[in-house]
PDB file of C-alpha atoms in Angstrom:
ATOM      1  CA  UNK A   1       6.016 -54.184  -8.435  1.00 79.00           C
ATOM      2  CA  UNK A   2       6.390 -50.903  -6.488  1.00 83.00           C
ATOM      3  CA  UNK A   3       5.334 -51.149  -2.907  1.00 91.00           C
ATOM      4  CA  UNK A   4       4.971 -48.233  -0.519  1.00 95.00           C
ATOM      5  CA  UNK A   5       5.052 -48.809   3.235  1.00 96.00           C
ATOM      6  CA  UNK A   6       4.135 -46.174   5.787  1.00 97.00           C
ATOM      7  CA  UNK A   7       4.615 -46.309   9.465  1.00 96.00           C
ATOM      8  CA  UNK A   8       3.184 -45.824  11.909  1.00 96.00           C
ATOM      9  CA  UNK A   9      -0.403 -46.320  10.636  1.00 95.00           C
ATOM     10  CA  UNK A  10      -1.874 -44.755  13.733  1.00 95.00           C
ATOM     11  CA  UNK A  11      -0.278 -41.997  15.683  1.00 94.00           C
ATOM     12  CA  UNK A  12      -1.660 -40.264  18.774  1.00 95.00           C
ATOM     13  CA  UNK A  13       0.279 -37.284  19.846  1.00 92.00           C
ATOM     14  CA  UNK A  14       0.020 -34.638  22.464  1.00 94.00           C
ATOM     15  CA  UNK A  15       0.009 -30.963  21.401  1.00 96.00           C
ATOM     16  CA  UNK A  16       3.436 -29.521  21.410  1.00 96.00           C
ATOM     17  CA  UNK A  17       5.291 -32.759  20.738  1.00 96.00           C
ATOM     18  CA  UNK A  18       7.415 -33.680  17.753  1.00 96.00           C
ATOM     19  CA  UNK A  19       7.154 -36.869  15.689  1.00 95.00           C
ATOM     20  CA  UNK A  20       8.113 -38.389  12.358  1.00 97.00           C
ATOM     21  CA  UNK A  21       6.147 -40.429   9.868  1.00 98.00           C
ATOM     22  CA  UNK A  22       8.128 -42.754   7.644  1.00 98.00           C
ATOM     23  CA  UNK A  23       7.554 -43.781   4.033  1.00 97.00           C
ATOM     24  CA  UNK A  24       9.607 -46.549   2.418  1.00 96.00           C
ATOM     25  CA  UNK A  25       9.258 -47.613  -1.115  1.00 94.00           C
ATOM     26  CA  UNK A  26      10.595 -50.651  -2.923  1.00 92.00           C
ATOM     27  CA  UNK A  27      11.954 -49.460  -6.281  1.00 85.00           C
ATOM     28  CA  UNK A  28      13.577 -46.403  -7.780  1.00 81.00           C
ATOM     29  CA  UNK A  29      11.295 -43.428  -8.269  1.00 80.00           C
ATOM     30  CA  UNK A  30      11.743 -39.825  -9.334  1.00 75.00           C
ATOM     31  CA  UNK A  31       8.879 -38.280  -7.488  1.00 87.00           C
ATOM     32  CA  UNK A  32       7.325 -38.626  -4.095  1.00 92.00           C
ATOM     33  CA  UNK A  33       4.255 -36.799  -2.809  1.00 94.00           C
ATOM     34  CA  UNK A  34       2.710 -36.237   0.537  1.00 96.00           C
ATOM     35  CA  UNK A  35      -1.051 -35.694   0.848  1.00 95.00           C
ATOM     36  CA  UNK A  36      -3.356 -34.844   3.705  1.00 96.00           C
ATOM     37  CA  UNK A  37      -6.904 -36.207   3.947  1.00 93.00           C
ATOM     38  CA  UNK A  38      -9.454 -34.993   6.497  1.00 92.00           C
ATOM     39  CA  UNK A  39     -12.278 -37.443   7.355  1.00 87.00           C
ATOM     40  CA  UNK A  40     -14.718 -37.704   4.421  1.00 83.00           C
ATOM     41  CA  UNK A  41     -12.766 -35.237   2.389  1.00 86.00           C
ATOM     42  CA  UNK A  42     -10.473 -35.180  -0.578  1.00 89.00           C
ATOM     43  CA  UNK A  43      -6.699 -35.377  -0.805  1.00 92.00           C
ATOM     44  CA  UNK A  44      -4.761 -32.172  -0.370  1.00 92.00           C
ATOM     45  CA  UNK A  45      -1.313 -31.943  -1.823  1.00 91.00           C
ATOM     46  CA  UNK A  46       1.314 -31.040   0.791  1.00 95.00           C
ATOM     47  CA  UNK A  47       4.681 -31.619  -0.766  1.00 94.00           C
ATOM     48  CA  UNK A  48       6.287 -32.812  -3.943  1.00 92.00           C
ATOM     49  CA  UNK A  49       9.811 -34.142  -3.552  1.00 92.00           C
ATOM     50  CA  UNK A  50      11.786 -34.527  -6.763  1.00 87.00           C
ATOM     51  CA  UNK A  51      15.345 -35.248  -5.936  1.00 82.00           C
ATOM     52  CA  UNK A  52      17.641 -36.861  -3.490  1.00 83.00           C
ATOM     53  CA  UNK A  53      18.127 -34.738  -0.449  1.00 85.00           C
ATOM     54  CA  UNK A  54      15.062 -32.580  -1.154  1.00 89.00           C
ATOM     55  CA  UNK A  55      13.614 -30.946   1.902  1.00 92.00           C
ATOM     56  CA  UNK A  56      10.443 -28.901   1.986  1.00 94.00           C
ATOM     57  CA  UNK A  57       8.769 -27.169   4.850  1.00 96.00           C
ATOM     58  CA  UNK A  58       5.345 -25.680   5.375  1.00 95.00           C
ATOM     59  CA  UNK A  59       4.478 -24.482   8.781  1.00 96.00           C
ATOM     60  CA  UNK A  60       4.889 -27.273  11.304  1.00 96.00           C
ATOM     61  CA  UNK A  61       5.460 -29.941   8.658  1.00 97.00           C
ATOM     62  CA  UNK A  62       8.791 -30.806   6.989  1.00 98.00           C
ATOM     63  CA  UNK A  63       9.280 -33.489   4.372  1.00 97.00           C
ATOM     64  CA  UNK A  64      12.489 -34.971   3.148  1.00 96.00           C
ATOM     65  CA  UNK A  65      13.608 -37.514   0.602  1.00 94.00           C
ATOM     66  CA  UNK A  66      16.502 -39.956   0.450  1.00 93.00           C
ATOM     67  CA  UNK A  67      16.299 -41.748  -2.841  1.00 90.00           C
ATOM     68  CA  UNK A  68      19.266 -43.961  -2.067  1.00 91.00           C
ATOM     69  CA  UNK A  69      17.542 -45.333   1.046  1.00 93.00           C
ATOM     70  CA  UNK A  70      14.147 -45.091  -0.734  1.00 93.00           C
ATOM     71  CA  UNK A  71      12.862 -43.293   2.267  1.00 95.00           C
ATOM     72  CA  UNK A  72      10.846 -40.193   2.868  1.00 96.00           C
ATOM     73  CA  UNK A  73       9.983 -38.667   6.130  1.00 97.00           C
ATOM     74  CA  UNK A  74       7.304 -36.266   7.235  1.00 98.00           C
ATOM     75  CA  UNK A  75       8.332 -34.518  10.459  1.00 98.00           C
ATOM     76  CA  UNK A  76       5.805 -32.764  12.672  1.00 96.00           C
ATOM     77  CA  UNK A  77       7.068 -30.070  14.974  1.00 96.00           C
ATOM     78  CA  UNK A  78       5.130 -28.888  18.008  1.00 95.00           C
ATOM     79  CA  UNK A  79       1.906 -30.530  16.894  1.00 95.00           C
ATOM     80  CA  UNK A  80      -1.378 -28.728  17.163  1.00 95.00           C
ATOM     81  CA  UNK A  81      -4.934 -30.163  17.039  1.00 95.00           C
ATOM     82  CA  UNK A  82      -5.488 -28.762  13.492  1.00 95.00           C
ATOM     83  CA  UNK A  83      -2.921 -31.243  12.153  1.00 96.00           C
ATOM     84  CA  UNK A  84      -5.159 -34.174  13.024  1.00 97.00           C
ATOM     85  CA  UNK A  85      -5.805 -35.975   9.712  1.00 96.00           C
ATOM     86  CA  UNK A  86      -4.564 -38.954   7.663  1.00 95.00           C
ATOM     87  CA  UNK A  87      -1.325 -38.405   5.883  1.00 97.00           C
ATOM     88  CA  UNK A  88      -0.458 -40.407   2.776  1.00 96.00           C
ATOM     89  CA  UNK A  89       2.757 -40.691   0.903  1.00 96.00           C
ATOM     90  CA  UNK A  90       2.542 -41.584  -2.788  1.00 94.00           C
ATOM     91  CA  UNK A  91       5.296 -42.617  -5.122  1.00 93.00           C
ATOM     92  CA  UNK A  92       5.268 -42.140  -8.905  1.00 87.00           C
ATOM     93  CA  UNK A  93       5.762 -45.417 -10.692  1.00 78.00           C
ATOM     94  CA  UNK A  94       7.842 -43.754 -13.324  1.00 71.00           C
ATOM     95  CA  UNK A  95       5.723 -45.166 -16.079  1.00 62.00           C
ATOM     96  CA  UNK A  96       3.032 -43.153 -17.713  1.00 55.00           C
ATOM     97  CA  UNK A  97       1.747 -40.073 -15.942  1.00 61.00           C
ATOM     98  CA  UNK A  98      -0.175 -40.046 -12.775  1.00 67.00           C
ATOM     99  CA  UNK A  99       0.089 -43.672 -11.721  1.00 83.00           C
ATOM    100  CA  UNK A 100       0.799 -43.054  -8.085  1.00 89.00           C
ATOM    101  CA  UNK A 101       1.129 -45.859  -5.601  1.00 91.00           C
ATOM    102  CA  UNK A 102      -0.132 -44.714  -2.198  1.00 94.00           C
ATOM    103  CA  UNK A 103       0.871 -45.934   1.181  1.00 95.00           C
ATOM    104  CA  UNK A 104      -1.796 -47.048   3.546  1.00 94.00           C
ATOM    105  CA  UNK A 105      -1.790 -43.682   5.299  1.00 95.00           C
ATOM    106  CA  UNK A 106      -0.952 -42.573   8.818  1.00 96.00           C
ATOM    107  CA  UNK A 107      -3.939 -41.493  10.885  1.00 95.00           C
ATOM    108  CA  UNK A 108      -2.688 -38.722  13.149  1.00 96.00           C
ATOM    109  CA  UNK A 109      -4.648 -37.653  16.214  1.00 96.00           C
ATOM    110  CA  UNK A 110      -3.337 -34.661  18.177  1.00 96.00           C
ATOM    111  CA  UNK A 111      -4.728 -34.337  21.598  1.00 93.00           C
ATOM    112  CA  UNK A 112      -4.606 -31.367  23.941  1.00 85.00           C
TER     113      UNK A 112
ATOM    114  CA  UNK B   1      -8.344 -21.148  -6.665  1.00 72.00           C
ATOM    115  CA  UNK B   2      -9.523 -23.463  -9.447  1.00 72.00           C
ATOM    116  CA  UNK B   3     -10.652 -26.852  -8.273  1.00 91.00           C
ATOM    117  CA  UNK B   4     -11.750 -30.224  -9.569  1.00 95.00           C
ATOM    118  CA  UNK B   5     -15.482 -30.772  -9.080  1.00 96.00           C
ATOM    119  CA  UNK B   6     -17.242 -34.079  -8.928  1.00 97.00           C
ATOM    120  CA  UNK B   7     -20.927 -35.016  -9.103  1.00 96.00           C
ATOM    121  CA  UNK B   8     -22.769 -36.533  -7.475  1.00 96.00           C
ATOM    122  CA  UNK B   9     -21.291 -36.519  -4.054  1.00 95.00           C
ATOM    123  CA  UNK B  10     -23.055 -39.735  -3.190  1.00 96.00           C
ATOM    124  CA  UNK B  11     -24.555 -42.381  -5.483  1.00 97.00           C
ATOM    125  CA  UNK B  12     -26.529 -45.371  -4.347  1.00 98.00           C
ATOM    126  CA  UNK B  13     -27.139 -48.058  -6.933  1.00 97.00           C
ATOM    127  CA  UNK B  14     -28.254 -51.690  -7.083  1.00 97.00           C
ATOM    128  CA  UNK B  15     -25.873 -54.432  -8.047  1.00 97.00           C
ATOM    129  CA  UNK B  16     -25.794 -54.936 -11.819  1.00 97.00           C
ATOM    130  CA  UNK B  17     -26.820 -51.390 -12.620  1.00 98.00           C
ATOM    131  CA  UNK B  18     -24.678 -48.962 -14.639  1.00 98.00           C
ATOM    132  CA  UNK B  19     -23.362 -45.797 -13.071  1.00 98.00           C
ATOM    133  CA  UNK B  20     -21.660 -42.750 -14.452  1.00 97.00           C
ATOM    134  CA  UNK B  21     -19.539 -40.622 -12.236  1.00 98.00           C
ATOM    135  CA  UNK B  22     -18.846 -37.119 -13.470  1.00 97.00           C
ATOM    136  CA  UNK B  23     -15.905 -34.777 -13.069  1.00 97.00           C
ATOM    137  CA  UNK B  24     -14.953 -31.356 -14.249  1.00 97.00           C
ATOM    138  CA  UNK B  25     -11.210 -31.043 -14.164  1.00 96.00           C
ATOM    139  CA  UNK B  26      -9.348 -27.761 -13.764  1.00 95.00           C
ATOM    140  CA  UNK B  27      -9.758 -26.023 -17.057  1.00 91.00           C
ATOM    141  CA  UNK B  28      -6.180 -25.683 -18.254  1.00 90.00           C
ATOM    142  CA  UNK B  29      -5.148 -29.195 -17.072  1.00 93.00           C
ATOM    143  CA  UNK B  30      -4.238 -31.714 -19.681  1.00 92.00           C
ATOM    144  CA  UNK B  31      -4.033 -34.949 -17.708  1.00 93.00           C
ATOM    145  CA  UNK B  32      -6.994 -36.623 -15.987  1.00 95.00           C
ATOM    146  CA  UNK B  33      -7.241 -39.503 -13.547  1.00 96.00           C
ATOM    147  CA  UNK B  34      -9.553 -41.622 -11.546  1.00 97.00           C
ATOM    148  CA  UNK B  35      -8.567 -43.176  -8.237  1.00 97.00           C
ATOM    149  CA  UNK B  36     -10.726 -45.060  -5.728  1.00 96.00           C
ATOM    150  CA  UNK B  37     -10.525 -45.518  -1.992  1.00 94.00           C
ATOM    151  CA  UNK B  38     -12.436 -48.342  -0.341  1.00 93.00           C
ATOM    152  CA  UNK B  39     -13.552 -47.218   3.084  1.00 87.00           C
ATOM    153  CA  UNK B  40     -10.628 -46.978   5.542  1.00 81.00           C
ATOM    154  CA  UNK B  41      -8.172 -48.256   2.972  1.00 85.00           C
ATOM    155  CA  UNK B  42      -5.501 -46.768   0.799  1.00 86.00           C
ATOM    156  CA  UNK B  43      -6.052 -44.853  -2.361  1.00 93.00           C
ATOM    157  CA  UNK B  44      -5.761 -46.938  -5.568  1.00 95.00           C
ATOM    158  CA  UNK B  45      -5.003 -45.851  -9.084  1.00 94.00           C
ATOM    159  CA  UNK B  46      -7.537 -46.732 -11.728  1.00 96.00           C
ATOM    160  CA  UNK B  47      -6.721 -44.906 -14.902  1.00 95.00           C
ATOM    161  CA  UNK B  48      -4.981 -41.913 -16.455  1.00 93.00           C
ATOM    162  CA  UNK B  49      -6.147 -40.075 -19.557  1.00 94.00           C
ATOM    163  CA  UNK B  50      -4.388 -37.728 -21.897  1.00 92.00           C
ATOM    164  CA  UNK B  51      -4.986 -36.433 -25.374  1.00 89.00           C
ATOM    165  CA  UNK B  52      -8.304 -38.193 -25.582  1.00 90.00           C
ATOM    166  CA  UNK B  53      -7.057 -41.629 -24.777  1.00 92.00           C
ATOM    167  CA  UNK B  54      -6.122 -43.806 -21.872  1.00 94.00           C
ATOM    168  CA  UNK B  55      -2.459 -43.478 -20.953  1.00 90.00           C
ATOM    169  CA  UNK B  56      -2.352 -46.150 -18.302  1.00 90.00           C
ATOM    170  CA  UNK B  57      -4.722 -48.275 -16.369  1.00 92.00           C
ATOM    171  CA  UNK B  58      -4.423 -50.619 -13.373  1.00 92.00           C
ATOM    172  CA  UNK B  59      -5.634 -54.203 -12.980  1.00 92.00           C
ATOM    173  CA  UNK B  60      -8.726 -52.869 -11.188  1.00 94.00           C
ATOM    174  CA  UNK B  61      -9.785 -51.072 -14.365  1.00 96.00           C
ATOM    175  CA  UNK B  62     -11.275 -54.054 -16.196  1.00 94.00           C
ATOM    176  CA  UNK B  63     -13.808 -54.316 -18.974  1.00 95.00           C
ATOM    177  CA  UNK B  64     -16.580 -53.086 -16.637  1.00 96.00           C
ATOM    178  CA  UNK B  65     -14.951 -49.685 -16.444  1.00 97.00           C
ATOM    179  CA  UNK B  66     -14.638 -47.015 -19.152  1.00 97.00           C
ATOM    180  CA  UNK B  67     -13.765 -43.316 -19.252  1.00 97.00           C
ATOM    181  CA  UNK B  68     -14.784 -40.629 -21.631  1.00 95.00           C
ATOM    182  CA  UNK B  69     -14.210 -36.946 -22.193  1.00 93.00           C
ATOM    183  CA  UNK B  70     -17.449 -36.227 -23.989  1.00 87.00           C
ATOM    184  CA  UNK B  71     -16.785 -32.447 -24.380  1.00 88.00           C
ATOM    185  CA  UNK B  72     -14.151 -29.903 -23.471  1.00 79.00           C
ATOM    186  CA  UNK B  73     -14.917 -29.840 -19.757  1.00 88.00           C
ATOM    187  CA  UNK B  74     -16.316 -33.115 -18.470  1.00 94.00           C
ATOM    188  CA  UNK B  75     -14.485 -36.396 -17.689  1.00 96.00           C
ATOM    189  CA  UNK B  76     -16.644 -39.348 -16.799  1.00 97.00           C
ATOM    190  CA  UNK B  77     -16.072 -42.817 -15.326  1.00 98.00           C
ATOM    191  CA  UNK B  78     -18.672 -45.445 -16.262  1.00 98.00           C
ATOM    192  CA  UNK B  79     -19.146 -48.764 -14.436  1.00 98.00           C
ATOM    193  CA  UNK B  80     -21.239 -50.957 -16.667  1.00 96.00           C
ATOM    194  CA  UNK B  81     -22.542 -53.586 -14.212  1.00 95.00           C
ATOM    195  CA  UNK B  82     -21.778 -52.638 -10.654  1.00 97.00           C
ATOM    196  CA  UNK B  83     -20.664 -55.194  -8.028  1.00 97.00           C
ATOM    197  CA  UNK B  84     -20.834 -54.948  -4.300  1.00 97.00           C
ATOM    198  CA  UNK B  85     -17.081 -54.603  -4.200  1.00 96.00           C
ATOM    199  CA  UNK B  86     -17.235 -51.480  -6.353  1.00 97.00           C
ATOM    200  CA  UNK B  87     -18.527 -49.611  -3.319  1.00 97.00           C
ATOM    201  CA  UNK B  88     -15.887 -47.000  -2.592  1.00 97.00           C
ATOM    202  CA  UNK B  89     -15.031 -43.314  -2.767  1.00 96.00           C
ATOM    203  CA  UNK B  90     -14.058 -42.427  -6.360  1.00 97.00           C
ATOM    204  CA  UNK B  91     -11.718 -39.477  -6.792  1.00 97.00           C
ATOM    205  CA  UNK B  92     -11.165 -37.634  -9.993  1.00 97.00           C
ATOM    206  CA  UNK B  93      -7.890 -35.736 -10.326  1.00 96.00           C
ATOM    207  CA  UNK B  94      -6.173 -33.586 -12.901  1.00 94.00           C
ATOM    208  CA  UNK B  95      -2.760 -32.145 -13.510  1.00 91.00           C
ATOM    209  CA  UNK B  96      -1.359 -29.639 -15.923  1.00 89.00           C
ATOM    210  CA  UNK B  97       1.651 -31.775 -16.880  1.00 83.00           C
ATOM    211  CA  UNK B  98       2.210 -35.470 -16.437  1.00 77.00           C
ATOM    212  CA  UNK B  99       4.674 -34.874 -13.656  1.00 76.00           C
ATOM    213  CA  UNK B 100       2.812 -32.042 -11.940  1.00 81.00           C
ATOM    214  CA  UNK B 101       1.050 -32.596  -8.589  1.00 85.00           C
ATOM    215  CA  UNK B 102      -2.402 -34.009  -8.954  1.00 90.00           C
ATOM    216  CA  UNK B 103      -5.371 -31.954  -7.832  1.00 92.00           C
ATOM    217  CA  UNK B 104      -8.128 -34.113  -6.466  1.00 94.00           C
ATOM    218  CA  UNK B 105     -11.862 -33.550  -6.391  1.00 95.00           C
ATOM    219  CA  UNK B 106     -13.955 -34.097  -3.301  1.00 93.00           C
ATOM    220  CA  UNK B 107     -14.997 -37.537  -4.474  1.00 95.00           C
ATOM    221  CA  UNK B 108     -18.162 -39.457  -5.167  1.00 97.00           C
ATOM    222  CA  UNK B 109     -19.152 -42.032  -2.612  1.00 96.00           C
ATOM    223  CA  UNK B 110     -20.539 -44.985  -4.510  1.00 98.00           C
ATOM    224  CA  UNK B 111     -22.646 -47.415  -2.536  1.00 98.00           C
ATOM    225  CA  UNK B 112     -23.711 -50.645  -4.329  1.00 98.00           C
ATOM    226  CA  UNK B 113     -26.485 -52.540  -2.645  1.00 97.00           C
TER     227      UNK B 113
END
């Protein structure tokens, strides 16, 4: 059974600081996704990582994937308050389409 | 930008009642999904649907649940006899291909009393 572990689950940062969220998964997978969720809102797709060594960047967020280590990271550079949200990684089970296993989420709070 | 729309945004029902949650996926998408999120917990897969049939379903998706695409635009989730533990946010999603990113709707908050 595929398991997805995120850490930390809660992260309080000061504006301007850097930090990394980690996502480990237990079995081989071809695709890993990062989503953002604001309180009471839907899930917004941030990144899709499809191959070993994939790195994608959007603004202050950068995601990477190491399929051999079964590890993805979401790095936050010079955090700003607008980044406060819950971030989920999700791993495709490799079976039929769309069966994503989500991590528990990392609730990020960026304080001035 | 096209989006997935869900109605209602909030549904309150009594235990044992049937509920139907409605979704309009993005028009050219071929794959449809339901996920749920119990308050403060992680998002869980329920079911995927393609070519008018269920592709995959999770253990959560038992005989009390069913999905239907009654016409060319709507995609529904029916819970036949709701239980207290069905209280959750239910998200519909769609994708163009099976391995494309999922686009999620804003969710329906279901409260079973």
